[in-house]
């Protein structure tokens, strides 16, 4: 037996997506900087050193004495020689007053007055050790510094941002369809 039939065939729609990706560009320009460092304020005060060299004793040791020192020594030596001469004459006068006690005071006094003291000789250092006196006061330096703060100026620059958004579009690759077919129909 032939039964009438209706045949349906359908196909779904096939869609496609067309995608354009987004583009993003970011650029960061460097900041503009200005840095200045003022010089520090510096004050220096110096008290100079003082060197004192006293070579008076060394010069005296090699017989290079000042006029004032020579006059002082001559006056002192003259006074001492005068006292020694006064003492000697007094003693010799006393001996001559007592000539009756015996002895030969005139010959003894003649010999004593004609001979000087025996010469002394010794090895020594000329000038003598530590005869030059040195005194030194070191220099003094006072330093005062006042630091200055740096001057910093910064100009911040904004980033350059370019953005192109993406796009999504659809397209129909295959349309949907429906086909109807009749079989075994009698009319």
C-alpha positions as a Python dict, from the first residue, in 0.01 Angstrom:
ca = {
    (1, 'X'): (0, 0, 0),
    (2, 'X'): (114, 336, -89),
    (3, 'X'): (71, 585, 181),
    (4, 'X'): (100, 944, 90),
    (5, 'X'): (398, 1111, 251),
    (6, 'X'): (529, 1459, 298),
    (7, 'X'): (902, 1480, 316),
    (8, 'X'): (1064, 1781, 470),
    (9, 'X'): (1436, 1855, 438),
    (10, 'X'): (1580, 2148, 617),
    (11, 'X'): (1928, 2286, 661),
    (12, 'X'): (2037, 2533, 918),
    (13, 'X'): (2190, 2864, 841),
    (14, 'X'): (2569, 2874, 838),
    (15, 'X'): (2708, 3202, 960),
    (16, 'X'): (3062, 3325, 967),
    (17, 'X'): (3225, 3596, 1182),
    (18, 'X'): (3466, 3844, 1034),
    (19, 'X'): (3685, 3981, 1318),
    (20, 'X'): (3915, 4281, 1289),
    (21, 'X'): (4142, 4289, 1596),
    (22, 'X'): (4171, 4612, 1792),
    (23, 'X'): (4496, 4813, 1766),
    (24, 'X'): (4634, 4992, 2066),
    (25, 'X'): (4950, 5208, 2056),
    (26, 'X'): (5093, 5364, 2372),
    (27, 'X'): (5401, 5586, 2373),
    (28, 'X'): (5538, 5749, 2685),
    (29, 'X'): (5750, 6056, 2606),
    (30, 'X'): (6023, 6113, 2864),
    (31, 'X'): (5970, 6380, 3125),
    (32, 'X'): (6153, 6710, 3079),
    (33, 'X'): (6386, 6762, 3373),
    (34, 'X'): (6600, 7053, 3476),
    (35, 'X'): (6836, 7002, 3769),
    (36, 'X'): (7065, 7276, 3897),
    (37, 'X'): (7300, 7240, 4191),
    (38, 'X'): (7408, 7578, 4330),
    (39, 'X'): (7758, 7584, 4470),
    (40, 'X'): (7796, 7559, 4845),
    (41, 'X'): (7891, 7876, 5029),
    (42, 'X'): (8239, 7810, 5162),
    (43, 'X'): (8427, 8035, 5403),
    (44, 'X'): (8786, 7963, 5494),
    (45, 'X'): (8992, 8157, 5746),
    (46, 'X'): (9356, 8073, 5792),
    (47, 'X'): (9578, 8179, 6078),
    (48, 'X'): (9929, 8132, 5938),
    (49, 'X'): (10179, 7913, 6118),
    (50, 'X'): (10461, 8076, 6307),
    (51, 'X'): (10816, 7945, 6305),
    (52, 'X'): (11063, 8101, 6546),
    (53, 'X'): (11432, 8011, 6519),
    (54, 'X'): (11661, 8148, 6790),
    (55, 'X'): (12024, 8088, 6696),
    (56, 'X'): (12173, 8337, 6940),
    (57, 'X'): (12348, 8064, 7144),
    (58, 'X'): (12485, 7895, 6830),
    (59, 'X'): (12625, 8227, 6705),
    (60, 'X'): (12782, 8289, 7046),
    (61, 'X'): (12946, 7945, 7034),
    (62, 'X'): (13127, 8038, 6709),
    (63, 'X'): (13209, 8386, 6847),
    (64, 'X'): (12958, 8577, 6633),
    (65, 'X'): (12802, 8772, 6914),
    (66, 'X'): (12591, 9084, 6893),
    (67, 'X'): (12738, 9418, 6997),
    (68, 'X'): (12511, 9438, 7301),
    (69, 'X'): (12615, 9087, 7413),
    (70, 'X'): (12985, 9170, 7364),
    (71, 'X'): (12954, 9490, 7568),
    (72, 'X'): (12772, 9299, 7842),
    (73, 'X'): (13043, 9026, 7848),
    (74, 'X'): (13328, 9281, 7841),
    (75, 'X'): (13170, 9473, 8128),
    (76, 'X'): (13122, 9153, 8331),
    (77, 'X'): (13475, 9029, 8253),
    (78, 'X'): (13621, 9371, 8332),
    (79, 'X'): (13444, 9379, 8665),
    (80, 'X'): (13558, 9025, 8752),
    (81, 'X'): (13916, 9103, 8645),
    (82, 'X'): (13910, 9420, 8853),
    (83, 'X'): (13794, 9222, 9158),
    (84, 'X'): (14060, 8954, 9099),
    (85, 'X'): (14326, 9222, 9053),
    (86, 'X'): (14213, 9398, 9370),
    (87, 'X'): (14226, 9069, 9560),
    (88, 'X'): (14570, 8980, 9417),
    (89, 'X'): (14719, 9321, 9494),
    (90, 'X'): (14580, 9312, 9845),
    (91, 'X'): (14725, 8966, 9907),
    (92, 'X'): (15062, 9057, 9750),
    (93, 'X'): (15074, 9378, 9952),
    (94, 'X'): (15016, 9176, 10270),
    (95, 'X'): (15298, 8936, 10170),
    (96, 'X'): (15535, 9226, 10108),
    (97, 'X'): (15443, 9380, 10443),
    (98, 'X'): (15547, 9058, 10610),
    (99, 'X'): (15874, 9019, 10415),
    (100, 'X'): (16052, 8975, 10745),
    (101, 'X'): (15883, 8634, 10792),
    (102, 'X'): (16112, 8485, 10532),
    (103, 'X'): (16074, 8343, 10190),
    (104, 'X'): (16123, 8528, 9869),
    (105, 'X'): (15793, 8705, 9805),
    (106, 'X'): (15927, 8937, 9533),
    (107, 'X'): (16047, 8651, 9309),
    (108, 'X'): (15733, 8451, 9377),
    (109, 'X'): (15510, 8751, 9292),
    (110, 'X'): (15712, 8828, 8977),
    (111, 'X'): (15665, 8470, 8855),
    (112, 'X'): (15293, 8472, 8947),
    (113, 'X'): (15231, 8804, 8769),
    (114, 'X'): (15418, 8707, 8451),
    (115, 'X'): (15252, 8369, 8392),
    (116, 'X'): (14892, 8334, 8292),
    (117, 'X'): (14668, 8046, 8383),
    (118, 'X'): (14740, 7719, 8200),
    (119, 'X'): (14554, 7686, 7871),
    (120, 'X'): (14258, 7447, 7870),
    (121, 'X'): (14183, 7236, 7567),
    (122, 'X'): (13897, 6999, 7525),
    (123, 'X'): (13712, 6845, 7234),
    (124, 'X'): (13368, 6989, 7191),
    (125, 'X'): (13101, 7060, 6939),
    (126, 'X'): (13083, 7398, 6777),
    (127, 'X'): (12811, 7509, 6798),
    (128, 'X'): (12709, 7320, 7110),
    (129, 'X'): (12427, 7067, 7110),
    (130, 'X'): (12073, 7218, 7123),
    (131, 'X'): (12210, 7568, 7076),
    (132, 'X'): (11952, 7649, 6808),
    (133, 'X'): (11606, 7681, 6957),
    (134, 'X'): (11315, 7613, 6727),
    (135, 'X'): (10955, 7684, 6817),
    (136, 'X'): (10669, 7618, 6577),
    (137, 'X'): (10303, 7706, 6611),
    (138, 'X'): (10107, 7526, 6338),
    (139, 'X'): (9864, 7709, 6114),
    (140, 'X'): (9496, 7696, 6198),
    (141, 'X'): (9232, 7664, 5929),
    (142, 'X'): (8866, 7730, 6004),
    (143, 'X'): (8630, 7605, 5733),
    (144, 'X'): (8257, 7677, 5731),
    (145, 'X'): (8042, 7536, 5455),
    (146, 'X'): (7673, 7601, 5391),
    (147, 'X'): (7527, 7349, 5147),
    (148, 'X'): (7270, 7469, 4894),
    (149, 'X'): (6969, 7258, 4802),
    (150, 'X'): (6939, 7148, 4440),
    (151, 'X'): (6675, 7313, 4219),
    (152, 'X'): (6477, 7044, 4039),
    (153, 'X'): (6206, 7126, 3783),
    (154, 'X'): (6013, 6839, 3624),
    (155, 'X'): (5753, 6865, 3348),
    (156, 'X'): (5552, 6547, 3326),
    (157, 'X'): (5438, 6458, 2975),
    (158, 'X'): (5121, 6259, 2923),
    (159, 'X'): (5140, 5933, 2734),
    (160, 'X'): (5036, 5931, 2367),
    (161, 'X'): (4756, 5674, 2337),
    (162, 'X'): (4605, 5570, 2004),
    (163, 'X'): (4332, 5308, 2007),
    (164, 'X'): (4148, 5166, 1711),
    (165, 'X'): (3863, 4944, 1834),
    (166, 'X'): (3812, 4605, 1677),
    (167, 'X'): (3513, 4515, 1463),
    (168, 'X'): (3311, 4201, 1446),
    (169, 'X'): (3086, 4155, 1144),
    (170, 'X'): (2875, 3857, 1054),
    (171, 'X'): (2821, 3706, 716),
    (172, 'X'): (2597, 3430, 591),
    (173, 'X'): (2796, 3151, 439),
    (174, 'X'): (2494, 2927, 363),
    (175, 'X'): (2132, 3027, 397),
    (176, 'X'): (1886, 2812, 579),
    (177, 'X'): (1658, 2617, 358),
    (178, 'X'): (1344, 2406, 374),
    (179, 'X'): (1240, 2178, 96),
    (180, 'X'): (899, 2012, 98),
    (181, 'X'): (839, 1705, -110),
    (182, 'X'): (510, 1509, -152),
    (183, 'X'): (515, 1146, -236),
    (184, 'X'): (227, 915, -329),
    (185, 'X'): (-35, 1172, -362),
    (186, 'X'): (-329, 1098, -579),
    (187, 'X'): (-534, 1371, -716),
}
